[in-house]
């Protein structure tokens, strides 16, 4: 419990506006070890990557038991704070969410992402409050990252987007959220406006089409994560090689993978 508490407190302290925590999301022990080897101070999972690696589609299709099993394996491979993307909480009711949180805490996570899917604000407040109560009941200051899905409304950075995002962020803060996660390619001015309008650390996405990490930091981001982008890239490499082997029989491999057999074996064995 002492190590768990220390990691949770350390994870909170890593969220600094203007000097964001960088989280290239992992989906299995090997990708988690690669992230650590690259210099990460904490590890975050991607629910999409975990689901795909387990043979399920993303979007709350992965059963809770399968998600938790994947999380256990990742947790056993790292000795730094671990934050888990648990989609909507793997349950329909606040009690279900609390049950998921309890199991995540047994695994030893320091944080979770919970998405709102634009459900009514009051409903999501109850779900976040249930997650907070579950963490408080065991004395762990879990970092609850409340994902606000206003990217689904379009016009990211516009006035309507900002008003709805701030309204949800304020409500979730009152319910016990520790931070807010917004998706989409935010401009620096839109992110700065959101930072100025909210009291919680802001997590934004990094990937194709987004601003650079430097720009996001200057706009006040406290956390920058890759979401499913790295998993997408990894599976794209598999698709590229497979297609080339079938469709370009005269092609030759020009260079070996950056991480070869020996390097991956070393990372996984730790």
Coordinates of C-alpha atoms in Angstrom, one line a residue:
X1 CA 0.0 0.0 0.0
X2 CA 2.9 2.4 0.8
X3 CA 4.3 2.0 -2.8
X4 CA 0.8 2.4 -4.2
X5 CA 0.2 5.6 -2.3
X6 CA 3.6 7.0 -3.2
X7 CA 3.1 6.3 -6.9
X8 CA -0.4 7.9 -6.9
X9 CA 0.9 11.0 -5.2
X10 CA 3.9 11.2 -7.6
X11 CA 1.5 10.8 -10.6
X12 CA -0.5 13.8 -9.4
X13 CA 2.6 15.9 -9.1
X14 CA 3.6 15.2 -12.7
X15 CA 0.7 17.3 -14.0
X16 CA 2.2 20.7 -14.4
X17 CA 0.7 23.4 -16.8
X18 CA 3.3 24.3 -19.3
X19 CA 5.5 21.3 -18.5
X20 CA 3.2 18.5 -19.4
X21 CA 3.5 14.8 -18.5
X22 CA 4.2 13.0 -21.8
X23 CA 2.4 9.7 -22.2
X24 CA 2.9 7.6 -25.3
X25 CA 0.2 5.1 -24.7
X26 CA 0.9 1.3 -24.4
X27 CA -1.3 -1.7 -24.9
X28 CA 0.8 -4.7 -23.7
X29 CA 3.9 -5.4 -21.6
X30 CA 6.3 -5.0 -24.6
X31 CA 4.9 -1.6 -25.6
X32 CA 4.9 -0.5 -22.0
X33 CA 8.6 -1.4 -21.6
X34 CA 9.4 0.4 -24.9
X35 CA 7.7 3.5 -23.6
X36 CA 9.7 3.3 -20.4
X37 CA 13.0 2.7 -22.3
X38 CA 12.3 5.9 -24.2
X39 CA 12.2 8.0 -21.0
X40 CA 8.6 7.9 -19.7
X41 CA 8.0 8.8 -16.1
X42 CA 4.7 7.0 -16.1
X43 CA 2.8 4.6 -18.4
X44 CA -0.7 5.0 -19.8
X45 CA -2.8 2.4 -21.6
X46 CA -4.9 2.9 -24.7
X47 CA -8.2 1.1 -24.6
X48 CA -8.2 0.8 -28.4
X49 CA -4.8 -0.8 -28.5
X50 CA -5.8 -3.2 -25.7
X51 CA -9.1 -4.1 -27.3
X52 CA -7.5 -4.7 -30.7
X53 CA -4.7 -6.9 -29.2
X54 CA -7.5 -9.0 -27.6
X55 CA -9.5 -9.4 -30.7
X56 CA -12.2 -6.8 -29.9
X57 CA -13.2 -3.6 -31.5
X58 CA -12.7 -0.3 -29.6
X59 CA -15.7 1.5 -28.2
X60 CA -16.8 -0.4 -25.1
X61 CA -16.8 -3.8 -26.8
X62 CA -13.9 -5.3 -24.7
X63 CA -15.3 -7.2 -21.6
X64 CA -14.2 -5.9 -18.2
X65 CA -12.5 -9.2 -17.3
X66 CA -10.4 -9.1 -20.4
X67 CA -9.5 -5.4 -19.9
X68 CA -8.4 -6.1 -16.3
X69 CA -6.4 -9.1 -17.3
X70 CA -4.5 -7.0 -19.8
X71 CA -4.0 -4.3 -17.2
X72 CA -2.5 -6.8 -14.7
X73 CA 0.0 -7.9 -17.2
X74 CA 1.1 -4.4 -18.0
X75 CA 1.2 -3.5 -14.3
X76 CA 3.5 -6.4 -13.6
X77 CA 5.9 -5.2 -16.3
X78 CA 6.4 -1.6 -15.0
X79 CA 7.6 0.0 -11.7
X80 CA 6.3 3.5 -12.3
X81 CA 2.8 5.0 -12.0
X82 CA 0.3 3.4 -14.3
X83 CA -2.9 5.0 -15.6
X84 CA -5.5 2.9 -17.3
X85 CA -8.0 3.9 -20.0
X86 CA -11.2 2.2 -18.8
X87 CA -13.5 3.6 -21.4
X88 CA -16.9 4.3 -19.8
X89 CA -15.9 2.3 -16.7
X90 CA -17.0 -1.1 -18.0
X91 CA -20.5 -0.9 -16.6
X92 CA -23.8 0.8 -17.0
X93 CA -24.3 2.1 -13.5
X94 CA -22.2 4.1 -11.0
X95 CA -22.0 1.0 -8.9
X96 CA -20.5 -0.9 -11.8
X97 CA -17.9 1.9 -12.3
X98 CA -17.0 1.7 -8.6
X99 CA -16.5 -2.0 -8.9
X100 CA -14.2 -1.5 -11.9
X101 CA -12.2 1.1 -9.9
X102 CA -11.9 -1.2 -7.0
X103 CA -10.4 -3.9 -9.2
X104 CA -8.1 -1.4 -10.9
X105 CA -6.9 -0.3 -7.4
X106 CA -6.1 -3.9 -6.5
X107 CA -4.0 -4.1 -9.6
X108 CA -2.1 -1.0 -8.4
X109 CA -3.1 1.7 -10.8
X110 CA -2.4 5.4 -10.0
X111 CA -4.9 6.8 -12.4
X112 CA -7.8 6.1 -14.8
X113 CA -9.5 7.7 -17.8
X114 CA -13.3 7.7 -17.8
X115 CA -15.0 9.0 -20.9
X116 CA -18.4 10.7 -20.9
X117 CA -19.6 9.8 -24.4
X118 CA -21.7 13.0 -24.1
X119 CA -24.1 11.3 -21.7
X120 CA -26.2 13.8 -19.6
X121 CA -23.8 15.7 -17.3
X122 CA -25.6 14.7 -14.1
X123 CA -25.3 11.0 -15.0
X124 CA -21.6 11.3 -15.6
X125 CA -21.2 13.2 -12.3
X126 CA -22.6 10.3 -10.4
X127 CA -20.2 7.9 -12.2
X128 CA -17.2 10.0 -11.4
X129 CA -18.3 10.5 -7.8
X130 CA -18.7 6.7 -7.5
X131 CA -15.1 6.3 -8.8
X132 CA -13.8 8.8 -6.3
X133 CA -15.7 7.2 -3.4
X134 CA -14.2 3.8 -4.4
X135 CA -10.7 5.2 -4.3
X136 CA -11.2 7.2 -1.1
X137 CA -12.5 4.1 0.6
X138 CA -9.0 2.5 0.3
X139 CA -7.1 5.6 0.9
X140 CA -5.6 6.1 -2.6
X141 CA -5.7 9.5 -4.2
X142 CA -6.5 8.1 -7.6
X143 CA -6.0 10.5 -10.5
X144 CA -9.4 10.5 -12.3
X145 CA -9.0 11.9 -15.8
X146 CA -12.4 12.8 -17.0
X147 CA -12.6 12.6 -20.8
X148 CA -15.0 15.2 -22.2
X149 CA -16.2 14.0 -25.6
X150 CA -17.2 17.4 -27.0
X151 CA -15.0 16.6 -30.1
X152 CA -18.1 14.7 -31.3
X153 CA -19.9 18.0 -31.6
X154 CA -17.5 19.3 -34.2
X155 CA -16.1 22.9 -34.5
X156 CA -13.3 22.0 -32.0
X157 CA -12.2 25.3 -30.4
X158 CA -15.4 27.2 -31.3
X159 CA -17.5 29.0 -28.8
X160 CA -20.2 26.2 -28.5
X161 CA -17.4 23.6 -28.0
X162 CA -15.7 25.7 -25.3
X163 CA -19.0 26.4 -23.5
X164 CA -20.0 22.8 -23.4
X165 CA -16.5 21.6 -22.5
X166 CA -16.2 24.0 -19.6
X167 CA -19.6 23.2 -18.3
X168 CA -18.8 19.5 -18.2
X169 CA -15.3 20.1 -16.8
X170 CA -16.7 22.2 -14.0
X171 CA -19.3 19.6 -13.1
X172 CA -16.8 16.7 -13.2
X173 CA -14.4 18.7 -11.0
X174 CA -17.2 19.0 -8.4
X175 CA -17.8 15.3 -8.6
X176 CA -14.1 14.4 -7.9
X177 CA -12.3 14.4 -11.2
X178 CA -8.6 15.2 -11.0
X179 CA -8.1 16.3 -14.6
X180 CA -9.9 16.8 -17.9
X181 CA -9.1 15.1 -21.2
X182 CA -10.2 16.6 -24.5
X183 CA -9.7 15.0 -27.9
X184 CA -9.2 16.6 -31.2
X185 CA -6.6 18.8 -32.8
X186 CA -6.7 21.9 -30.6
X187 CA -5.1 25.1 -31.7
X188 CA -3.0 26.8 -29.1
X189 CA -5.5 29.7 -28.6
X190 CA -8.3 27.2 -28.0
X191 CA -6.3 25.2 -25.5
X192 CA -5.3 28.4 -23.7
X193 CA -8.9 29.5 -23.5
X194 CA -9.8 26.1 -22.0
X195 CA -7.0 26.3 -19.5
X196 CA -8.0 29.8 -18.4
X197 CA -11.6 28.7 -18.0
X198 CA -11.1 25.5 -15.9
X199 CA -9.5 24.7 -12.6
X200 CA -8.2 21.2 -13.4
X201 CA -5.1 20.1 -15.3
X202 CA -5.8 19.6 -19.0
X203 CA -4.8 16.5 -21.0
X204 CA -4.7 16.9 -24.8
X205 CA -3.9 14.5 -27.6
X206 CA -0.8 14.4 -29.7
X207 CA -0.7 12.7 -33.1
X208 CA -1.3 13.3 -36.8
X209 CA -2.8 16.7 -37.4
X210 CA -2.3 18.1 -33.8
X211 CA 0.0 20.9 -32.7
X212 CA 3.5 20.0 -31.5
X213 CA 4.1 19.1 -27.9
X214 CA 6.0 22.3 -27.6
X215 CA 3.1 24.3 -28.8
X216 CA 0.7 22.4 -26.5
X217 CA 3.0 23.0 -23.6
X218 CA 3.2 26.7 -24.3
X219 CA -0.6 26.9 -24.4
X220 CA -0.8 25.4 -20.8
X221 CA -1.3 21.6 -21.3
X222 CA -0.5 19.6 -18.2
X223 CA -0.6 16.2 -19.9
X224 CA -0.1 15.1 -23.5
X225 CA -1.0 11.6 -24.6
X226 CA -0.9 9.7 -27.9
X227 CA -4.2 7.7 -27.5
X228 CA -4.4 5.0 -30.1
X229 CA -2.1 6.6 -32.6
X230 CA 1.0 4.5 -31.7
X231 CA -1.0 1.2 -31.8
X232 CA -2.4 2.3 -35.1
X233 CA 1.1 2.9 -36.4
X234 CA 2.3 -0.5 -35.2
X235 CA -0.5 -2.4 -36.9
X236 CA 0.0 -0.3 -40.0
X237 CA 3.6 -1.6 -40.2
X238 CA 2.2 -5.1 -40.0
X239 CA -0.2 -4.4 -42.8
X240 CA 2.5 -2.8 -44.9
X241 CA 4.9 -5.7 -44.6
X242 CA 2.1 -8.3 -45.2
X243 CA 0.9 -6.5 -48.3
X244 CA 4.4 -6.2 -49.6
X245 CA 5.1 -9.9 -49.1
X246 CA 2.0 -10.8 -51.2
X247 CA 2.0 -8.0 -53.7
X248 CA 5.6 -7.2 -54.3
X249 CA 7.5 -10.5 -54.6
X250 CA 10.6 -8.8 -56.0
X251 CA 10.8 -6.3 -53.1
X252 CA 13.6 -6.6 -50.6
X253 CA 13.8 -5.4 -47.0
X254 CA 16.1 -2.4 -47.1
X255 CA 16.9 -2.3 -43.4
X256 CA 16.2 -4.4 -40.2
X257 CA 13.7 -3.2 -37.7
X258 CA 14.9 -0.6 -35.2
X259 CA 14.0 -3.0 -32.4
X260 CA 15.1 -6.5 -33.4
X261 CA 14.6 -9.9 -31.7
X262 CA 17.4 -9.4 -29.1
X263 CA 16.3 -5.9 -28.1
X264 CA 12.7 -6.9 -27.7
X265 CA 13.6 -9.9 -25.7
X266 CA 15.7 -7.8 -23.4
X267 CA 12.9 -5.2 -22.9
X268 CA 10.2 -7.8 -22.2
X269 CA 12.3 -9.8 -19.7
X270 CA 13.3 -6.5 -18.0

